Amino acid sequence: MIFLTRRATFSASHYYWNEDWSAEKNAEVFGRCANRHGHGHNYTLEVTVAGEPDPVTGFVVDLKWLKDVMEREVLEAYDHRHLNLEVPEFAKLIPTTENIAIAVWKRLEPAVTGVGGARLSRVRIYETPEIFAEYRGGQ
Amino acid sequence: MIFLTRRATFSASHYYWNEDWSAEKNAEVFGRCANRHGHGHNYTLEVTVAGEPDPVTGFVVDLKWLKDVMEREVLEAYDHRHLNLEVPEFAKLIPTTENIAIAVWKRLEPAVTGVGGARLSRVRIYETPEIFAEYRGGQ
Amino acid sequence: MIFLTRRATFSASHYYWNEDWSAEKNAEVFGRCANRHGHGHNYTLEVTVAGEPDPVTGFVVDLKWLKDVMEREVLEAYDHRHLNLEVPEFAKLIPTTENIAIAVWKRLEPAVTGVGGARLSRVRIYETPEIFAEYRGGQ
Amino acid sequence: MIFLTRRATFSASHYYWNEDWSAEKNAEVFGRCANRHGHGHNYTLEVTVAGEPDPVTGFVVDLKWLKDVMEREVLEAYDHRHLNLEVPEFAKLIPTTENIAIAVWKRLEPAVTGVGGARLSRVRIYETPEIFAEYRGGQ
Amino acid sequence: MIFLTRRATFSASHYYWNEDWSAEKNAEVFGRCANRHGHGHNYTLEVTVAGEPDPVTGFVVDLKWLKDVMEREVLEAYDHRHLNLEVPEFAKLIPTTENIAIAVWKRLEPAVTGVGGARLSRVRIYETPEIFAEYRGGQ
Amino acid sequence: MIFLTRRATFSASHYYWNEDWSAEKNAEVFGRCANRHGHGHNYTLEVTVAGEPDPVTGFVVDLKWLKDVMEREVLEAYDHRHLNLEVPEFAKLIPTTENIAIAVWKRLEPAVTGVGGARLSRVRIYETPEIFAEYRGGQ
């Protein structure tokens, strides 16, 4: 079994805000992240697929195909967007690094499963070089 | 003469929009950056001061002091902010990497000039690891 | 289950020395690291906690809280210190990257266990960008 | 159990070509990588060994020894070489990142197994900072 | 004056060989780089243009345009190529990092000069993260 | 004119202490850096030489030679050493990043001047990725 990973980056805005809370409570819990004007990050996305290398090509999956899947399923919706205001899954869900990792998994999993016998193994999101979240599916 | 540099990072939102243009013209020139919801980046700021090391301390300037100046003059205003909507100098000026570099210079120069004989030598802003702008003052 | 990671850095001195050995034996086994004057590194610490995102905040744990825990439990004791001479657990134990990873785990585990249902999952220490050790507890 | 990792880099040429296919088929599947003149990369190799720190030295394995093993078993054969033309295992096997990870494992495993009770745990190869493959043996 | 920089990467093969020398002399001077099968690198190209930000757009030059110029003038010819065998300027000229920096300047200078009042200011080529060459034109 | 740069790293200990001051004054000015047990860093050294590429080799200087010079003149004295206690120039001079940059210049300049027509152009020292000092000689 080989674990093959491809990275991509996207730039997006977000804020942290719980609609059920007062402004004071939001500021207390989320600090500067509660600023409703939004702030932003250069996110790095790492997608790992697991499988056996095809004996004919030497590929677990074609990395050009994987790049296209990542762009079509994730970057087109997230890059240069305001996550809270423009991405459906974050209309109510707070776009923390943790929730973004799960949301990316849900976007990629149907497109990757079963292609050439490979499976989605891991999604990692870096919000900054100091902070990242990883999701490995409902295992 | 020694050139001493300190880095800091901040996360902010922005968009590119010229009020004198139609939405079509803005979209044509600025592409995805014209999205009025904003998008964001982890900016890296590099500030360089030039001077002679003090023979008593070995410092051109105290790096702790420089960090405090950068935080007070720049990060407090820019970090976790929407540059167009919350930072006065970008109310009309488009916050391109080029213009941010000049704006940071203007914020830092009065605070740095003449401290221990040093002078502000260079401001560099990375919007992403692939794009950066550098300003060396009106020399 | 989400794996959420935060990085921090600290600068410290250390040397490798086994009191039961002669100076010759120490030099033979540990090479330049046996220099009793000490040498130092910029260590990078990566701490991973595992858990479910809280449905109200979207957090596995509050990253600001995690940063404070890392500073209080580890950085305050290790940063700008000589590990052999000033950190109790290395009075006899040689501060190799391996042993530092285990020591950091022991410092963090009581403070992290059970907070919001999360658990300490992994501690990774980079001595340089080329060398790192990882400990996942007594599993 | 500690997982101890050491990185090294090597520069090599390769191309992707399946002898059983026409030139057109190779170009269609492998794109620019099918160029028979070859192209190259700075590969980064990460080797992880797992074991308990020796109570006398604090080492899982001696990192100097591990570096020597990596140089003798891998870098001597791969660095500044054309993988397809000069490395025996790639005479027929296409040197994709996936296949390189497996080939490095096969080269290192006999030299690492059983040394000080440690075992080879993971081999990771970065072809670029954006693409890497990981092999953990036939587990 | 603002100095605006954009990075790009390309992967290429090369070798060092002086046709006027014996194989022994080539091996003596160029070491492992004299291997005629070639070896390769992930090169990083940094292109800096200098100018004043346009008051209407805030741009020294449009970074999308600069990216296109770099791809058309340099990457199309160099990426996934063998520099000695496929790039005209290196048919006789040895593709050292130094000579690549000058060759890239010659490719970019006519396309950049005078665009929006900007000028090509600096070309930097990284052969590895440890080695780079910089050319600033015939100043 | 080409500017050719090579990087190297070394790990060393140091502290900041002015013998003419009281312990209180040292602590007040130098903070945690005044700890006499010392602390340490992974320093990155960047050495730039300027010259014309030799038409026969394509080299400004032979990078293998430059590496040897850096190792012989600097790393042998600084790596895995306590700068204050073991390096002559820091017996009295405080080893700040600024002073290390000047000291490295003085060590390298005689060995580099005039070799193949090149000259030492710049020495840059990173104490951490966030802090660096640059010296360009007495120009």
PDB file of N, CA and C in Angstrom, chain D residues 9-14 32-33 35 37-43 75-82 85-86 126-130, chain E residues 9-14 32-33 35 37-43 75-82 85-86 126-130:
ATOM      1  N   THR D   9      18.600  14.669   0.814  1.00  0.00           N
ATOM      2  CA  THR D   9      18.137  15.072  -0.518  1.00  0.00           C
ATOM      3  C   THR D   9      19.061  14.489  -1.577  1.00  0.00           C
ATOM      4  N   PHE D  10      18.481  14.260  -2.745  1.00  0.00           N
ATOM      5  CA  PHE D  10      19.310  13.872  -3.883  1.00  0.00           C
ATOM      6  C   PHE D  10      18.713  14.455  -5.154  1.00  0.00           C
ATOM      7  N   SER D  11      19.553  14.641  -6.144  1.00  0.00           N
ATOM      8  CA  SER D  11      19.133  15.222  -7.419  1.00  0.00           C
ATOM      9  C   SER D  11      19.302  14.157  -8.500  1.00  0.00           C
ATOM     10  N   ALA D  12      18.230  13.919  -9.247  1.00  0.00           N
ATOM     11  CA  ALA D  12      18.283  12.840 -10.230  1.00  0.00           C
ATOM     12  C   ALA D  12      17.399  13.172 -11.429  1.00  0.00           C
ATOM     13  N   SER D  13      17.658  12.487 -12.523  1.00  0.00           N
ATOM     14  CA  SER D  13      16.835  12.592 -13.730  1.00  0.00           C
ATOM     15  C   SER D  13      15.969  11.356 -13.858  1.00  0.00           C
ATOM     16  N   HIS D  14      14.869  11.506 -14.559  1.00  0.00           N
ATOM     17  CA  HIS D  14      14.055  10.346 -14.908  1.00  0.00           C
ATOM     18  C   HIS D  14      13.113  10.696 -16.058  1.00  0.00           C
ATOM     19  N   ARG D  32       4.285  15.510 -20.402  1.00  0.00           N
ATOM     20  CA  ARG D  32       5.646  16.015 -20.533  1.00  0.00           C
ATOM     21  C   ARG D  32       6.656  15.071 -19.891  1.00  0.00           C
ATOM     22  N   CYS D  33       6.204  14.201 -19.002  1.00  0.00           N
ATOM     23  CA  CYS D  33       7.124  13.261 -18.346  1.00  0.00           C
ATOM     24  C   CYS D  33       7.619  12.178 -19.296  1.00  0.00           C
ATOM     25  N   ASN D  35       9.061  12.709 -22.096  1.00  0.00           N
ATOM     26  CA  ASN D  35      10.222  13.213 -22.838  1.00  0.00           C
ATOM     27  C   ASN D  35      11.446  12.326 -22.579  1.00  0.00           C
ATOM     28  N   HIS D  37      14.510  12.578 -23.306  1.00  0.00           N
ATOM     29  CA  HIS D  37      15.755  13.225 -22.877  1.00  0.00           C
ATOM     30  C   HIS D  37      15.848  13.260 -21.348  1.00  0.00           C
ATOM     31  N   GLY D  38      14.711  13.074 -20.694  1.00  0.00           N
ATOM     32  CA  GLY D  38      14.687  13.115 -19.220  1.00  0.00           C
ATOM     33  C   GLY D  38      14.516  14.533 -18.691  1.00  0.00           C
ATOM     34  N   HIS D  39      14.030  14.584 -17.474  1.00  0.00           N
ATOM     35  CA  HIS D  39      13.971  15.841 -16.735  1.00  0.00           C
ATOM     36  C   HIS D  39      14.312  15.449 -15.292  1.00  0.00           C
ATOM     37  N   GLY D  40      14.399  16.408 -14.385  1.00  0.00           N
ATOM     38  CA  GLY D  40      14.909  16.018 -13.077  1.00  0.00           C
ATOM     39  C   GLY D  40      14.281  16.738 -11.914  1.00  0.00           C
ATOM     40  N   HIS D  41      14.649  16.285 -10.749  1.00  0.00           N
ATOM     41  CA  HIS D  41      14.097  16.821  -9.509  1.00  0.00           C
ATOM     42  C   HIS D  41      15.163  16.832  -8.415  1.00  0.00           C
ATOM     43  N   ASN D  42      14.955  17.713  -7.414  1.00  0.00           N
ATOM     44  CA  ASN D  42      15.609  17.577  -6.117  1.00  0.00           C
ATOM     45  C   ASN D  42      14.656  16.771  -5.250  1.00  0.00           C
ATOM     46  N   TYR D  43      14.951  15.522  -5.086  1.00  0.00           N
ATOM     47  CA  TYR D  43      14.117  14.659  -4.245  1.00  0.00           C
ATOM     48  C   TYR D  43      14.492  14.841  -2.770  1.00  0.00           C
ATOM     49  N   LEU D  75      21.724   7.079  -1.583  1.00  0.00           N
ATOM     50  CA  LEU D  75      22.235   8.274  -2.269  1.00  0.00           C
ATOM     51  C   LEU D  75      23.375   7.937  -3.232  1.00  0.00           C
ATOM     52  N   GLU D  76      24.229   7.003  -2.844  1.00  0.00           N
ATOM     53  CA  GLU D  76      25.342   6.645  -3.736  1.00  0.00           C
ATOM     54  C   GLU D  76      24.829   6.141  -5.089  1.00  0.00           C
ATOM     55  N   ALA D  77      23.714   5.457  -5.064  1.00  0.00           N
ATOM     56  CA  ALA D  77      23.153   4.895  -6.294  1.00  0.00           C
ATOM     57  C   ALA D  77      22.247   5.888  -7.037  1.00  0.00           C
ATOM     58  N   TYR D  78      21.598   6.808  -6.320  1.00  0.00           N
ATOM     59  CA  TYR D  78      20.565   7.661  -6.938  1.00  0.00           C
ATOM     60  C   TYR D  78      21.037   9.086  -7.218  1.00  0.00           C
ATOM     61  N   ASP D  79      21.937   9.624  -6.375  1.00  0.00           N
ATOM     62  CA  ASP D  79      22.243  11.056  -6.466  1.00  0.00           C
ATOM     63  C   ASP D  79      23.089  11.374  -7.701  1.00  0.00           C
ATOM     64  N   HIS D  80      22.649  12.401  -8.424  1.00  0.00           N
ATOM     65  CA  HIS D  80      23.327  12.808  -9.660  1.00  0.00           C
ATOM     66  C   HIS D  80      23.350  11.675 -10.694  1.00  0.00           C
ATOM     67  N   ARG D  81      22.255  10.909 -10.690  1.00  0.00           N
ATOM     68  CA  ARG D  81      22.111   9.800 -11.627  1.00  0.00           C
ATOM     69  C   ARG D  81      20.835   9.966 -12.435  1.00  0.00           C
ATOM     70  N   HIS D  82      20.787   9.268 -13.567  1.00  0.00           N
ATOM     71  CA  HIS D  82      19.564   9.141 -14.357  1.00  0.00           C
ATOM     72  C   HIS D  82      18.920   7.833 -13.914  1.00  0.00           C
ATOM     73  N   LEU D  85      18.283   5.016 -16.513  1.00  0.00           N
ATOM     74  CA  LEU D  85      19.432   4.497 -17.247  1.00  0.00           C
ATOM     75  C   LEU D  85      20.536   3.939 -16.361  1.00  0.00           C
ATOM     76  N   GLU D  86      20.561   4.327 -15.086  1.00  0.00           N
ATOM     77  CA  GLU D  86      21.711   3.968 -14.265  1.00  0.00           C
ATOM     78  C   GLU D  86      21.375   3.204 -12.995  1.00  0.00           C
ATOM     79  N   TYR D 126       9.638  12.967  -1.392  1.00  0.00           N
ATOM     80  CA  TYR D 126       9.074  14.162  -2.022  1.00  0.00           C
ATOM     81  C   TYR D 126       9.718  14.340  -3.401  1.00  0.00           C
ATOM     82  N   GLU D 127       8.891  14.373  -4.450  1.00  0.00           N
ATOM     83  CA  GLU D 127       9.418  14.659  -5.790  1.00  0.00           C
ATOM     84  C   GLU D 127       9.544  16.173  -5.965  1.00  0.00           C
ATOM     85  N   THR D 128       8.574  16.872  -5.424  1.00  0.00           N
ATOM     86  CA  THR D 128       8.592  18.327  -5.303  1.00  0.00           C
ATOM     87  C   THR D 128       7.965  18.610  -3.932  1.00  0.00           C
ATOM     88  N   PRO D 129       7.980  19.861  -3.470  1.00  0.00           N
ATOM     89  CA  PRO D 129       7.287  20.119  -2.199  1.00  0.00           C
ATOM     90  C   PRO D 129       5.782  19.831  -2.282  1.00  0.00           C
ATOM     91  N   GLU D 130       5.225  19.714  -3.476  1.00  0.00           N
ATOM     92  CA  GLU D 130       3.781  19.521  -3.635  1.00  0.00           C
ATOM     93  C   GLU D 130       3.368  18.053  -3.784  1.00  0.00           C
TER      94      GLU D 130
ATOM     95  N   THR E   9       8.385  27.609 -10.544  1.00  0.00           N
ATOM     96  CA  THR E   9       9.323  26.489 -10.456  1.00  0.00           C
ATOM     97  C   THR E   9       9.303  25.711 -11.764  1.00  0.00           C
ATOM     98  N   PHE E  10      10.430  25.075 -12.055  1.00  0.00           N
ATOM     99  CA  PHE E  10      10.462  24.153 -13.197  1.00  0.00           C
ATOM    100  C   PHE E  10      11.421  23.029 -12.867  1.00  0.00           C
ATOM    101  N   SER E  11      11.191  21.903 -13.512  1.00  0.00           N
ATOM    102  CA  SER E  11      12.010  20.709 -13.283  1.00  0.00           C
ATOM    103  C   SER E  11      12.756  20.399 -14.583  1.00  0.00           C
ATOM    104  N   ALA E  12      14.063  20.260 -14.500  1.00  0.00           N
ATOM    105  CA  ALA E  12      14.855  20.064 -15.711  1.00  0.00           C
ATOM    106  C   ALA E  12      16.076  19.206 -15.415  1.00  0.00           C
ATOM    107  N   SER E  13      16.632  18.650 -16.484  1.00  0.00           N
ATOM    108  CA  SER E  13      17.880  17.896 -16.391  1.00  0.00           C
ATOM    109  C   SER E  13      19.027  18.725 -16.955  1.00  0.00           C
ATOM    110  N   HIS E  14      20.228  18.418 -16.522  1.00  0.00           N
ATOM    111  CA  HIS E  14      21.404  19.031 -17.141  1.00  0.00           C
ATOM    112  C   HIS E  14      22.640  18.209 -16.788  1.00  0.00           C
ATOM    113  N   ARG E  32      30.542  14.800 -10.017  1.00  0.00           N
ATOM    114  CA  ARG E  32      29.352  14.020 -10.366  1.00  0.00           C
ATOM    115  C   ARG E  32      28.491  14.739 -11.408  1.00  0.00           C
ATOM    116  N   CYS E  33      28.668  16.056 -11.542  1.00  0.00           N
ATOM    117  CA  CYS E  33      27.865  16.805 -12.513  1.00  0.00           C
ATOM    118  C   CYS E  33      28.277  16.491 -13.954  1.00  0.00           C
ATOM    119  N   ASN E  35      28.421  13.593 -15.266  1.00  0.00           N
ATOM    120  CA  ASN E  35      27.709  12.386 -15.730  1.00  0.00           C
ATOM    121  C   ASN E  35      26.846  12.709 -16.959  1.00  0.00           C
ATOM    122  N   HIS E  37      24.678  11.101 -18.589  1.00  0.00           N
ATOM    123  CA  HIS E  37      23.262  10.720 -18.573  1.00  0.00           C
ATOM    124  C   HIS E  37      22.381  11.862 -18.051  1.00  0.00           C
ATOM    125  N   GLY E  38      23.024  12.811 -17.411  1.00  0.00           N
ATOM    126  CA  GLY E  38      22.280  13.936 -16.842  1.00  0.00           C
ATOM    127  C   GLY E  38      21.726  13.626 -15.469  1.00  0.00           C
ATOM    128  N   HIS E  39      21.486  14.702 -14.719  1.00  0.00           N
ATOM    129  CA  HIS E  39      20.761  14.625 -13.436  1.00  0.00           C
ATOM    130  C   HIS E  39      19.865  15.859 -13.412  1.00  0.00           C
ATOM    131  N   GLY E  40      19.054  16.006 -12.398  1.00  0.00           N
ATOM    132  CA  GLY E  40      18.095  17.108 -12.502  1.00  0.00           C
ATOM    133  C   GLY E  40      17.782  17.799 -11.198  1.00  0.00           C
ATOM    134  N   HIS E  41      17.029  18.859 -11.328  1.00  0.00           N
ATOM    135  CA  HIS E  41      16.670  19.698 -10.188  1.00  0.00           C
ATOM    136  C   HIS E  41      15.249  20.235 -10.342  1.00  0.00           C
ATOM    137  N   ASN E  42      14.643  20.585  -9.194  1.00  0.00           N
ATOM    138  CA  ASN E  42      13.492  21.471  -9.173  1.00  0.00           C
ATOM    139  C   ASN E  42      14.040  22.885  -9.023  1.00  0.00           C
ATOM    140  N   TYR E  43      14.099  23.615 -10.106  1.00  0.00           N
ATOM    141  CA  TYR E  43      14.597  24.990 -10.045  1.00  0.00           C
ATOM    142  C   TYR E  43      13.482  25.930  -9.581  1.00  0.00           C
ATOM    143  N   LEU E  75       9.371  28.976 -18.942  1.00  0.00           N
ATOM    144  CA  LEU E  75       8.974  27.636 -18.509  1.00  0.00           C
ATOM    145  C   LEU E  75       8.645  26.721 -19.686  1.00  0.00           C
ATOM    146  N   GLU E  76       8.028  27.288 -20.740  1.00  0.00           N
ATOM    147  CA  GLU E  76       7.691  26.449 -21.895  1.00  0.00           C
ATOM    148  C   GLU E  76       8.953  25.812 -22.511  1.00  0.00           C
ATOM    149  N   ALA E  77      10.044  26.556 -22.445  1.00  0.00           N
ATOM    150  CA  ALA E  77      11.296  26.045 -23.022  1.00  0.00           C
ATOM    151  C   ALA E  77      12.099  25.192 -22.043  1.00  0.00           C
ATOM    152  N   TYR E  78      11.983  25.453 -20.748  1.00  0.00           N
ATOM    153  CA  TYR E  78      12.861  24.806 -19.778  1.00  0.00           C
ATOM    154  C   TYR E  78      12.194  23.667 -19.011  1.00  0.00           C
ATOM    155  N   ASP E  79      10.892  23.767 -18.747  1.00  0.00           N
ATOM    156  CA  ASP E  79      10.258  22.826 -17.822  1.00  0.00           C
ATOM    157  C   ASP E  79      10.128  21.426 -18.431  1.00  0.00           C
ATOM    158  N   HIS E  80      10.530  20.422 -17.647  1.00  0.00           N
ATOM    159  CA  HIS E  80      10.501  19.027 -18.096  1.00  0.00           C
ATOM    160  C   HIS E  80      11.345  18.845 -19.361  1.00  0.00           C
ATOM    161  N   ARG E  81      12.457  19.597 -19.432  1.00  0.00           N
ATOM    162  CA  ARG E  81      13.390  19.500 -20.547  1.00  0.00           C
ATOM    163  C   ARG E  81      14.788  19.154 -20.045  1.00  0.00           C
ATOM    164  N   HIS E  82      15.609  18.679 -20.976  1.00  0.00           N
ATOM    165  CA  HIS E  82      17.031  18.498 -20.718  1.00  0.00           C
ATOM    166  C   HIS E  82      17.712  19.745 -21.270  1.00  0.00           C
ATOM    167  N   LEU E  85      20.395  19.437 -24.044  1.00  0.00           N
ATOM    168  CA  LEU E  85      20.014  18.796 -25.303  1.00  0.00           C
ATOM    169  C   LEU E  85      18.832  19.467 -25.989  1.00  0.00           C
ATOM    170  N   GLU E  86      18.042  20.254 -25.260  1.00  0.00           N
ATOM    171  CA  GLU E  86      16.796  20.747 -25.835  1.00  0.00           C
ATOM    172  C   GLU E  86      16.633  22.263 -25.803  1.00  0.00           C
ATOM    173  N   TYR E 126      17.254  29.463  -8.056  1.00  0.00           N
ATOM    174  CA  TYR E 126      17.681  28.489  -7.052  1.00  0.00           C
ATOM    175  C   TYR E 126      17.805  27.123  -7.733  1.00  0.00           C
ATOM    176  N   GLU E 127      18.996  26.522  -7.653  1.00  0.00           N
ATOM    177  CA  GLU E 127      19.180  25.160  -8.168  1.00  0.00           C
ATOM    178  C   GLU E 127      18.714  24.161  -7.111  1.00  0.00           C
ATOM    179  N   THR E 128      19.011  24.496  -5.874  1.00  0.00           N
ATOM    180  CA  THR E 128      18.504  23.797  -4.693  1.00  0.00           C
ATOM    181  C   THR E 128      18.223  24.899  -3.674  1.00  0.00           C
ATOM    182  N   PRO E 129      17.592  24.560  -2.540  1.00  0.00           N
ATOM    183  CA  PRO E 129      17.423  25.617  -1.544  1.00  0.00           C
ATOM    184  C   PRO E 129      18.760  26.165  -1.028  1.00  0.00           C
ATOM    185  N   GLU E 130      19.855  25.445  -1.252  1.00  0.00           N
ATOM    186  CA  GLU E 130      21.160  25.850  -0.710  1.00  0.00           C
ATOM    187  C   GLU E 130      21.997  26.675  -1.690  1.00  0.00           C
TER     188      GLU E 130
END
